GROMACS .gro file of C-alpha atoms in nm:
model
  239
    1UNK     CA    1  -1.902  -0.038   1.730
    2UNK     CA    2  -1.774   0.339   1.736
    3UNK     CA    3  -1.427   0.365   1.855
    4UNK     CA    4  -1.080   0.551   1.804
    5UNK     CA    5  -0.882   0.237   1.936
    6UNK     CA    6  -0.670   0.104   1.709
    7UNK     CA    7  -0.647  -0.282   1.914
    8UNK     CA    8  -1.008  -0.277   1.978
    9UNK     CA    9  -1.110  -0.412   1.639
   10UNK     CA   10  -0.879  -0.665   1.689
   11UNK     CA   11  -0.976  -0.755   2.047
   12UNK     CA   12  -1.236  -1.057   1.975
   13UNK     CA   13  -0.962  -1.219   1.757
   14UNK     CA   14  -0.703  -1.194   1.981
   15UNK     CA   15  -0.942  -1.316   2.280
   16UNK     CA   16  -1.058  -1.632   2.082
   17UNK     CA   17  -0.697  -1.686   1.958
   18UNK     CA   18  -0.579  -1.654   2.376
   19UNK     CA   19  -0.881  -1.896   2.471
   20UNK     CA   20  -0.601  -2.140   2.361
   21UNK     CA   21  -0.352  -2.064   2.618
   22UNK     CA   22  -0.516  -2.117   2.958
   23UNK     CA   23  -0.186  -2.201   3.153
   24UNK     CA   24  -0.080  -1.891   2.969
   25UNK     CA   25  -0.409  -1.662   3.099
   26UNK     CA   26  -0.376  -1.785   3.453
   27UNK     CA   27  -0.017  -1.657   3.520
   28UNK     CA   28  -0.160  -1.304   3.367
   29UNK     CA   29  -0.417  -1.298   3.648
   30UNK     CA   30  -0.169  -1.480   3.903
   31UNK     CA   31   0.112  -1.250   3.836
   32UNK     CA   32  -0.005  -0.919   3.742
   33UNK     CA   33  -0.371  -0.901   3.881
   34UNK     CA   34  -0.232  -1.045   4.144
   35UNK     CA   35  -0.449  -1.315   4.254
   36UNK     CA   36  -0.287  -1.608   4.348
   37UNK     CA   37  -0.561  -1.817   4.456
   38UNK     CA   38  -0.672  -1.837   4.078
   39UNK     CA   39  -0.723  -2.174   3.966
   40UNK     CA   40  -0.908  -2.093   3.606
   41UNK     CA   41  -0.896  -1.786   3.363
   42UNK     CA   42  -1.019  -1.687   3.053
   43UNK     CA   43  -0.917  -1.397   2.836
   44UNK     CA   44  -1.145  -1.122   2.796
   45UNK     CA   45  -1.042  -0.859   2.605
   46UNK     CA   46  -0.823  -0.624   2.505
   47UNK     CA   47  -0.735  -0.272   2.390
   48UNK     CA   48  -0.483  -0.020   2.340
   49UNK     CA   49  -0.381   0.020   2.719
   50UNK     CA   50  -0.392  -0.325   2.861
   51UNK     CA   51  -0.643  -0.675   2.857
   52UNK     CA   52  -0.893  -0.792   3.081
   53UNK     CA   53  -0.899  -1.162   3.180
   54UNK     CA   54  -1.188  -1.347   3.413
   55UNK     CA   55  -1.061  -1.633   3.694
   56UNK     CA   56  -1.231  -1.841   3.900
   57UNK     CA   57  -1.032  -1.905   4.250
   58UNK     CA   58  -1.002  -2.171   4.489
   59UNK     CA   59  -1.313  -2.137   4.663
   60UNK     CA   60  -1.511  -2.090   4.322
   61UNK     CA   61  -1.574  -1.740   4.343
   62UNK     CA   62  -1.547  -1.571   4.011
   63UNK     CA   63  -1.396  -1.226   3.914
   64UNK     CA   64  -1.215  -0.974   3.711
   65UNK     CA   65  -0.850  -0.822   3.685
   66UNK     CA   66  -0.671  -0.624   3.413
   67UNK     CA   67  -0.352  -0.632   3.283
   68UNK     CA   68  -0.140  -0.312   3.204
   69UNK     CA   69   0.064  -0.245   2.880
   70UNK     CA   70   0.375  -0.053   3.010
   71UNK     CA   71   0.285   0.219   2.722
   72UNK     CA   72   0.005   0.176   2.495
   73UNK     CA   73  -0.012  -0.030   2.177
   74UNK     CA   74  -0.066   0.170   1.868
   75UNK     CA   75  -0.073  -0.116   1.618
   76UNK     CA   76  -0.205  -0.507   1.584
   77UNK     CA   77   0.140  -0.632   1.536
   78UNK     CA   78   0.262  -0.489   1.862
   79UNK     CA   79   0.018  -0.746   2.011
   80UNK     CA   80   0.164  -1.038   2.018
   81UNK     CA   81   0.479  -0.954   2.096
   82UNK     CA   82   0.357  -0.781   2.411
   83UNK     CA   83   0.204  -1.057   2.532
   84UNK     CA   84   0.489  -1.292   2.522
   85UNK     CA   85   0.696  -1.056   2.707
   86UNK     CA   86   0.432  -0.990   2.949
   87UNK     CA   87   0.366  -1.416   2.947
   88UNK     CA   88   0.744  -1.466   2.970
   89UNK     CA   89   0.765  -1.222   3.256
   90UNK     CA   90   0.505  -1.361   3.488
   91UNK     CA   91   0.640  -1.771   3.409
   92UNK     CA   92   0.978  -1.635   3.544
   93UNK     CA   93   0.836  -1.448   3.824
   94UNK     CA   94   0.585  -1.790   3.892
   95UNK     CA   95   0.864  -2.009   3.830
   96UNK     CA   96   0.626  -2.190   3.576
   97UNK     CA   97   0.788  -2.298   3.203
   98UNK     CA   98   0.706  -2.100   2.909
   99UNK     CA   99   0.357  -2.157   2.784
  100UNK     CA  100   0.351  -1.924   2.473
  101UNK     CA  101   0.678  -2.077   2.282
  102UNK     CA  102   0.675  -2.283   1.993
  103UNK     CA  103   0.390  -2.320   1.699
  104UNK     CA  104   0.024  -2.167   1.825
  105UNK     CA  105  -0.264  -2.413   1.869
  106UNK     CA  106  -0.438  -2.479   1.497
  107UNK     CA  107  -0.763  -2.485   1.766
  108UNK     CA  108  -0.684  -2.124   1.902
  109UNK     CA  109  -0.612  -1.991   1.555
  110UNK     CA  110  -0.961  -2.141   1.434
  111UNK     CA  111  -1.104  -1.981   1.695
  112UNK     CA  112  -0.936  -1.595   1.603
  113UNK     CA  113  -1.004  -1.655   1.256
  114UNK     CA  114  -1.387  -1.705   1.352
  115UNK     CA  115  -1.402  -1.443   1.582
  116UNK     CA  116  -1.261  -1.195   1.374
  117UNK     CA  117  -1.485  -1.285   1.073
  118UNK     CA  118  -1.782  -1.200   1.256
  119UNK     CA  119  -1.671  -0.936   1.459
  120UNK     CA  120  -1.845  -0.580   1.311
  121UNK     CA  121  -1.607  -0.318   1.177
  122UNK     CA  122  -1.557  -0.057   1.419
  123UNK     CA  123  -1.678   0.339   1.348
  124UNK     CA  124  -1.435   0.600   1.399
  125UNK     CA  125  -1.605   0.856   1.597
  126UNK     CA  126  -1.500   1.143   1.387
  127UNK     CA  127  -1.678   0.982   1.119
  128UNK     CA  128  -1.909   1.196   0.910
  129UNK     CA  129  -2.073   0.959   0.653
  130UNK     CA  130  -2.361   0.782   0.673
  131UNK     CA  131  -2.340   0.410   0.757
  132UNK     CA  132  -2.656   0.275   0.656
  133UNK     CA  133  -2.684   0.388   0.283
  134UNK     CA  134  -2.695   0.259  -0.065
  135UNK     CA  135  -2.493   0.374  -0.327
  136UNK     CA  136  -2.615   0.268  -0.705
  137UNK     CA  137  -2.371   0.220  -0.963
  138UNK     CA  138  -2.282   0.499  -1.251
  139UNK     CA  139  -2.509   0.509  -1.489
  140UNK     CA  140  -2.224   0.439  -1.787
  141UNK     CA  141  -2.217   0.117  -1.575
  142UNK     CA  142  -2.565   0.068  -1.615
  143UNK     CA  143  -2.558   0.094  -1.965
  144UNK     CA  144  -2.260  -0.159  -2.015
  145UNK     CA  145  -2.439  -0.388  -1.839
  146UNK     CA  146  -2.735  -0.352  -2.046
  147UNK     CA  147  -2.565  -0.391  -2.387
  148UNK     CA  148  -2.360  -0.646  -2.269
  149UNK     CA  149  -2.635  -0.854  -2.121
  150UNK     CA  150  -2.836  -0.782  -2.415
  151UNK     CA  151  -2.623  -0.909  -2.670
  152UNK     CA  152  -2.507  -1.210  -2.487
  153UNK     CA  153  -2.914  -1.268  -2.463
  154UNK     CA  154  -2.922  -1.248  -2.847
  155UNK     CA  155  -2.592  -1.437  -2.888
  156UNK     CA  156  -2.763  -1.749  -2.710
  157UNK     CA  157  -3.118  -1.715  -2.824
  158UNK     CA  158  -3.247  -1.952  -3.133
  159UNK     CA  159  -3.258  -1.613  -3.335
  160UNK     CA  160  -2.859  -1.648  -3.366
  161UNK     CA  161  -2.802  -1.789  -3.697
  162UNK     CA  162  -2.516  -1.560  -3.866
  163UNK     CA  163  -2.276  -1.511  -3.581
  164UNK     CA  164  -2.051  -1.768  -3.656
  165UNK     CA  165  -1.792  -1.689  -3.491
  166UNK     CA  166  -1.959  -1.679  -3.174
  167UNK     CA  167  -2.262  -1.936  -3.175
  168UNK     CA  168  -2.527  -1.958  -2.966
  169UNK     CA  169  -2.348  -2.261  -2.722
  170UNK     CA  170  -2.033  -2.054  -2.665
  171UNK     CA  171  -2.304  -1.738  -2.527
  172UNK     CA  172  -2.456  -2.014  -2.286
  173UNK     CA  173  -2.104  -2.092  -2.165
  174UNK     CA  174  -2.024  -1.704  -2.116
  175UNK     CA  175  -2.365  -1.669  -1.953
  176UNK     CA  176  -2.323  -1.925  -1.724
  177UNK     CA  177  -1.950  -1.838  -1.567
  178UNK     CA  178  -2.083  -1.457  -1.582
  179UNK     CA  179  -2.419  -1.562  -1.373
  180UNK     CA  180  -2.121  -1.818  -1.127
  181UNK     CA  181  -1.931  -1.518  -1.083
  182UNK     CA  182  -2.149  -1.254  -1.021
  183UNK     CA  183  -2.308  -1.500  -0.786
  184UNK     CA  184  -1.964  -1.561  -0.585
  185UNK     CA  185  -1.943  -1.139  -0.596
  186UNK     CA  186  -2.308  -1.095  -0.468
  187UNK     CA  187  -2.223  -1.354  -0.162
  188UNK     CA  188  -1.888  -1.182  -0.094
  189UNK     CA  189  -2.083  -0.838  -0.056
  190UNK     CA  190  -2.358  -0.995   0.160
  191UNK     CA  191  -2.076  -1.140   0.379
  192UNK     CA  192  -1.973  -0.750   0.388
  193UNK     CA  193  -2.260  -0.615   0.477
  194UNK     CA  194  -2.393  -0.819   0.715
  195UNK     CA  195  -2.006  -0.844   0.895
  196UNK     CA  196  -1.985  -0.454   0.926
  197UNK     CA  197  -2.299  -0.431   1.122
  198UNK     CA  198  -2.391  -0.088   0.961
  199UNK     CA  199  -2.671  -0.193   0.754
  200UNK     CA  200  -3.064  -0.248   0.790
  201UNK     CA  201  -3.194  -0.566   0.638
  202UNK     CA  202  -3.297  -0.343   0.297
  203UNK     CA  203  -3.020  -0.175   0.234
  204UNK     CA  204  -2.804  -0.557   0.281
  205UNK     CA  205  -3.050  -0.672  -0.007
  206UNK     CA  206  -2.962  -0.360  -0.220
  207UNK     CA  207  -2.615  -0.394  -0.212
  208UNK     CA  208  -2.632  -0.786  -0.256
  209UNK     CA  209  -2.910  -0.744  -0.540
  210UNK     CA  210  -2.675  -0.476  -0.719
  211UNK     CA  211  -2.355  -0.665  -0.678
  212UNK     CA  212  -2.528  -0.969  -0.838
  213UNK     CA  213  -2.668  -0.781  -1.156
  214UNK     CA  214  -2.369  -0.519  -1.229
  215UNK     CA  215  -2.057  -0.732  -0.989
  216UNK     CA  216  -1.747  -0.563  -0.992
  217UNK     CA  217  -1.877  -0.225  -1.025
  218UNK     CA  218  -2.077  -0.225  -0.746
  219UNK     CA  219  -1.847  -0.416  -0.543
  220UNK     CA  220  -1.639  -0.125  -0.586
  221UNK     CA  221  -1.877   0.114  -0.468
  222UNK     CA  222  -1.935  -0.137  -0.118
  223UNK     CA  223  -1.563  -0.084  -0.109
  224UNK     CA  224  -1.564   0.299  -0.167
  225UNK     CA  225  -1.822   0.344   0.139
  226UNK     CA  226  -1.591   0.142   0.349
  227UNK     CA  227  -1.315   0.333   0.348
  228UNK     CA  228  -1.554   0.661   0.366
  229UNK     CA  229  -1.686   0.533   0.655
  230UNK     CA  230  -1.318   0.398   0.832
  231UNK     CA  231  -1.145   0.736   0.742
  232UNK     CA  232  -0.918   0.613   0.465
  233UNK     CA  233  -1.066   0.862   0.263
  234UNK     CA  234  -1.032   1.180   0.512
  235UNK     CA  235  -1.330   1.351   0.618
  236UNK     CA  236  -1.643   1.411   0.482
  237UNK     CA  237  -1.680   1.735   0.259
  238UNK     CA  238  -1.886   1.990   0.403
  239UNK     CA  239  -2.117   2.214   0.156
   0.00000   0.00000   0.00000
């Protein structure tokens, strides 16, 4: 998903958090797509400039309006108070009671927090990295991780007999919450990849592979890419 909008990324959670108010998306499409005859709507989507919701009317034909913001949203947390201006105003003008007051649905917030989990992060267009790429880890990295490994290895191995101060059961323990955790980073970094929507199938295994052999250092280099790729960093430098 390539796009400058700075709702868009937000849009599915929103939509899947909105699925909870019905009552709430019929007076939108009543009110200000004006269609009175609606008996059903849904919420669609929505962006920087306005939503789009889907009805079904009294004769069970099915259609489309949108919904205008009266000037464009720039951030997510001008969302919701938008819509319950633009709810409140359309109740009044219906003469229907406030449906968007009081605690949120736990259903409807399920539903955003769902939606938004699997939703892809969105590509600036002025981006100029590449998306689907592996970075490895320094190689000072890959040499920690090789002396450390190696002398945990040694540490728990039968050939440990003058260490006493760090026996051969205490490596096992230290191996096994190292393996637990690099296991919980290398699922974290799948859920990363595959959530973004950038990656092929390989490069997903490379990063997950990498994050469960070296973890936090090559989590951090998932993270670095991110931001590359998002524009936290600034553009790309050219040669």
């Amino acid at each position: 998903m390539i796009t400058d909008d700075p709702i868009v990324p937000h849009s599915a959670g929103i939509s899947a958090y909105m699925s909870g108010h019905p009552a709430t998306n019929l007076a939108y499409v009543k009110y200000f797509g004006k269609r009175p005859d609606a008996v059903s709507a849904q919420f669609q989507s929505i962006d920087s400039k306005g939503f789009t919701l889907s009805f079904t009317d009294s004769h069970g034909q099915t259609g489309q309006v949108r919904a205008h913001f009266k000037t464009p949203l720039t951030k997510r947390e001008e969302i919701r108070p938008v819509l319950q201006d633009m709810a409140k105003e359309a109740e009044t003008a219906l003469g229907l009671p406030s449906t968007l007051e009081g605690p949120p649905p736990f259903t409807a917030i399920a539903r955003a927090v769902a939606a938004q989990a699997t939703t892809p992060t969105p590509i600036p267009t002025s981006n100029q990295y590449p998306t689907d790429i592996f970075y490895s880890v320094d190689k000072r990295d890959v040499a920690i991780a090789v002396i450390y490994y190696g002398i945990l290895a040694y540490a728990a191995s039968p050939y440990n007999s003058g260490w006493t101060k760090f026996p051969p059961a205490s490596a096992r323990w230290v191996l096994k919450v190292l393996v637990g955790i690099h296991t919980l980073e290398a699922a974290i970094a799948l859920a990363k990849t595959i959530k973004r929507g950038w990656y092929s199938p390989i490069t997903i295994a490379k990063w997950t592979l990498s994050t469960l052999v070296f973890g936090m250092p090559s989590g951090k280099k998932l993270e670095l890419h991110r931001k590359q790729v998002t524009g936290e960093l600034g553009p790309a430098k050219q040669d």
